Structures are given as structure tokens and as C-alpha cells.
Amino acid sequence: VVFGNRSICLRRLGRLEEALKDADQCVVLDPKNAKGYLRQVQVYLGMSKWEDAFRQADLGLQCDPKERDAMLEKAWRKAALEMLQGSWVGSVHKDLGGYEQTFTFRGETDLDIEVL
């Protein structure tokens, strides 16, 4: 609890590297407690390290179902959405037409698709 609370305080003060060390310590001391993963995710989101945030959120969600946390689920979604933001170009399988397309993700519900 002490490391988790201090991690929150350090994160709010903008001392993200220190906050991450305390969050990491939470997970080391109690790897089945989703709150430690939540603290890590919150710091990674503050650092714009989306992949790290997503990975730790995913690990936290694998904890005991009694320990699952709605805030952790929300953080997992935020990390996933941040990783997807922007444009992606890809090809449709040749059996389906073989054309190129661009997907542009904007927020949780906005998606533009352009056939090239």
C-alpha cells in the first residue's frame, strides 16, 4: 500500500521515473494484486509509453477475478486506443479484391476508411 500511494503522489508531482519504481515494487511484492499493475499503467500512460501501458494492463487483468479493477480495464482500453491512433495502410486479401486501404483512428468511436 505504501509503494502504491507514494507512486500516485510522485506521478501527480510529475516525477514519473520515481513513480514507476514504486509501482514496479508494488508488483514485485504482490504480483496477484491488480492495483500494482494499475499504478504501472498510469505512469506509463503519463510517459506516453503506450505499448508498456497496454502490456502491464493486460497482465493486471489476468489477476484473480476478485482483484480485477474497473480502473485497470479503463486504462487498458486507453492504452490500446493510444497505440491505434493515426493512420494505417494495408492490403485486402486478393480473394476479396486485393485493393489497398487506409484506416485512420480518431478517438474511441471515429474511424475513417479510404480505398486507395
mmCIF file of C-alpha atoms in Angstrom:
data_model
loop_
_atom_site.group_PDB
_atom_site.id
_atom_site.type_symbol
_atom_site.label_atom_id
_atom_site.label_comp_id
_atom_site.label_asym_id
_atom_site.label_seq_id
_atom_site.Cartn_x
_atom_site.Cartn_y
_atom_site.Cartn_z
ATOM 1 C CA VAL A 1 0.000 0.000 0.000
ATOM 2 C CA VAL A 2 2.827 2.409 0.858
ATOM 3 C CA PHE A 3 4.562 1.996 -2.514
ATOM 4 C CA GLY A 4 1.248 2.317 -4.344
ATOM 5 C CA ASN A 5 0.261 5.504 -2.548
ATOM 6 C CA ARG A 6 3.708 7.017 -2.981
ATOM 7 C CA SER A 7 3.619 6.106 -6.680
ATOM 8 C CA ILE A 8 0.369 8.060 -7.037
ATOM 9 C CA CYS A 9 1.858 11.093 -5.293
ATOM 10 C CA LEU A 10 5.073 11.007 -7.325
ATOM 11 C CA ARG A 11 3.114 10.655 -10.567
ATOM 12 C CA ARG A 12 0.968 13.651 -9.691
ATOM 13 C CA LEU A 13 4.140 15.625 -8.978
ATOM 14 C CA GLY A 14 5.475 14.693 -12.416
ATOM 15 C CA ARG A 15 8.272 12.540 -11.009
ATOM 16 C CA LEU A 16 7.433 9.672 -13.329
ATOM 17 C CA GLU A 17 10.656 7.660 -13.136
ATOM 18 C CA GLU A 18 10.390 7.528 -9.336
ATOM 19 C CA ALA A 19 6.680 6.763 -9.559
ATOM 20 C CA LEU A 20 7.422 3.857 -11.873
ATOM 21 C CA LYS A 21 9.989 2.399 -9.467
ATOM 22 C CA ASP A 22 7.409 2.408 -6.675
ATOM 23 C CA ALA A 23 4.743 0.945 -8.976
ATOM 24 C CA ASP A 24 7.187 -1.791 -10.011
ATOM 25 C CA GLN A 25 7.817 -2.540 -6.355
ATOM 26 C CA CYS A 26 4.059 -2.999 -5.816
ATOM 27 C CA VAL A 27 4.007 -5.728 -8.464
ATOM 28 C CA VAL A 28 7.154 -7.406 -7.118
ATOM 29 C CA LEU A 29 5.712 -7.547 -3.599
ATOM 30 C CA ASP A 30 2.236 -8.719 -4.637
ATOM 31 C CA PRO A 31 2.022 -9.892 -8.264
ATOM 32 C CA LYS A 32 -1.615 -11.000 -7.834
ATOM 33 C CA ASN A 33 -2.822 -7.524 -6.848
ATOM 34 C CA ALA A 34 -4.231 -5.617 -9.829
ATOM 35 C CA LYS A 35 -3.626 -2.255 -8.134
ATOM 36 C CA GLY A 36 0.132 -2.540 -8.626
ATOM 37 C CA TYR A 37 -0.370 -3.036 -12.345
ATOM 38 C CA LEU A 38 -2.772 -0.104 -12.403
ATOM 39 C CA ARG A 39 -0.095 2.119 -10.853
ATOM 40 C CA GLN A 40 2.384 0.979 -13.533
ATOM 41 C CA VAL A 41 -0.125 1.624 -16.304
ATOM 42 C CA GLN A 42 -0.929 5.096 -15.017
ATOM 43 C CA VAL A 43 2.762 6.019 -15.023
ATOM 44 C CA TYR A 44 3.362 4.545 -18.480
ATOM 45 C CA LEU A 45 0.377 6.488 -19.823
ATOM 46 C CA GLY A 46 1.892 9.644 -18.329
ATOM 47 C CA MET A 47 5.146 8.819 -20.144
ATOM 48 C CA SER A 48 3.283 8.159 -23.431
ATOM 49 C CA LYS A 49 4.649 4.613 -23.416
ATOM 50 C CA TRP A 50 1.504 3.051 -24.836
ATOM 51 C CA GLU A 51 2.856 -0.449 -25.500
ATOM 52 C CA ASP A 52 4.246 -0.751 -21.967
ATOM 53 C CA ALA A 53 0.959 0.513 -20.533
ATOM 54 C CA PHE A 54 -1.031 -1.966 -22.607
ATOM 55 C CA ARG A 55 1.245 -4.886 -21.648
ATOM 56 C CA GLN A 56 1.049 -4.168 -17.915
ATOM 57 C CA ALA A 57 -2.693 -3.571 -18.044
ATOM 58 C CA ASP A 58 -3.112 -6.914 -19.775
ATOM 59 C CA LEU A 59 -1.038 -8.622 -17.061
ATOM 60 C CA GLY A 60 -3.070 -6.907 -14.360
ATOM 61 C CA LEU A 61 -6.326 -8.066 -15.916
ATOM 62 C CA GLN A 62 -5.094 -11.663 -15.662
ATOM 63 C CA CYS A 63 -5.023 -11.414 -11.866
ATOM 64 C CA ASP A 64 -7.552 -13.133 -9.673
ATOM 65 C CA PRO A 65 -11.038 -12.079 -10.896
ATOM 66 C CA LYS A 66 -11.810 -10.776 -7.400
ATOM 67 C CA GLU A 67 -8.908 -8.373 -7.800
ATOM 68 C CA ARG A 68 -9.932 -7.114 -11.260
ATOM 69 C CA ASP A 69 -10.357 -3.418 -11.218
ATOM 70 C CA ALA A 70 -12.645 -1.280 -13.405
ATOM 71 C CA MET A 71 -9.994 1.441 -13.470
ATOM 72 C CA LEU A 72 -7.473 -1.066 -14.816
ATOM 73 C CA GLU A 73 -9.889 -2.122 -17.548
ATOM 74 C CA LYS A 74 -10.388 1.533 -18.495
ATOM 75 C CA ALA A 75 -6.608 2.084 -18.538
ATOM 76 C CA TRP A 76 -6.197 -0.995 -20.760
ATOM 77 C CA ARG A 77 -8.676 0.481 -23.262
ATOM 78 C CA LYS A 78 -6.954 3.875 -23.162
ATOM 79 C CA ALA A 79 -3.545 2.324 -23.853
ATOM 80 C CA ALA A 80 -4.960 0.255 -26.721
ATOM 81 C CA LEU A 81 -6.629 3.294 -28.263
ATOM 82 C CA GLU A 82 -3.496 5.408 -27.966
ATOM 83 C CA MET A 83 -1.495 2.702 -29.738
ATOM 84 C CA LEU A 84 -4.006 2.698 -32.598
ATOM 85 C CA GLN A 85 -4.242 6.456 -33.100
ATOM 86 C CA GLY A 86 -3.199 7.634 -36.517
ATOM 87 C CA SER A 87 -3.323 6.148 -39.972
ATOM 88 C CA TRP A 88 -2.645 2.605 -41.056
ATOM 89 C CA VAL A 89 -2.299 1.370 -44.628
ATOM 90 C CA GLY A 90 -2.986 -2.208 -45.607
ATOM 91 C CA SER A 91 -3.988 -4.542 -48.402
ATOM 92 C CA VAL A 92 -7.165 -6.553 -48.608
ATOM 93 C CA HIS A 93 -6.597 -10.205 -49.495
ATOM 94 C CA LYS A 94 -6.593 -10.783 -53.270
ATOM 95 C CA ASP A 95 -9.630 -13.103 -52.981
ATOM 96 C CA LEU A 96 -11.567 -10.110 -51.613
ATOM 97 C CA GLY A 97 -10.405 -7.660 -54.276
ATOM 98 C CA GLY A 98 -6.742 -7.090 -53.456
ATOM 99 C CA TYR A 99 -7.072 -3.333 -53.033
ATOM 100 C CA GLU A 100 -5.124 -1.014 -50.731
ATOM 101 C CA GLN A 101 -6.899 0.886 -47.995
ATOM 102 C CA THR A 102 -6.121 3.398 -45.279
ATOM 103 C CA PHE A 103 -7.655 3.315 -41.796
ATOM 104 C CA THR A 104 -7.477 6.440 -39.659
ATOM 105 C CA PHE A 105 -8.400 6.045 -35.995
ATOM 106 C CA ARG A 106 -9.637 9.136 -34.160
ATOM 107 C CA GLY A 107 -10.716 8.559 -30.599
ATOM 108 C CA GLU A 108 -12.841 5.716 -29.302
ATOM 109 C CA THR A 109 -15.561 5.727 -31.937
ATOM 110 C CA ASP A 110 -14.259 7.543 -35.025
ATOM 111 C CA LEU A 111 -12.735 5.572 -37.876
ATOM 112 C CA ASP A 112 -12.207 6.686 -41.460
ATOM 113 C CA ILE A 113 -11.615 4.110 -44.188
ATOM 114 C CA GLU A 114 -10.334 5.142 -47.592
ATOM 115 C CA VAL A 115 -9.919 2.754 -50.506
ATOM 116 C CA LEU A 116 -6.795 3.673 -52.462
#
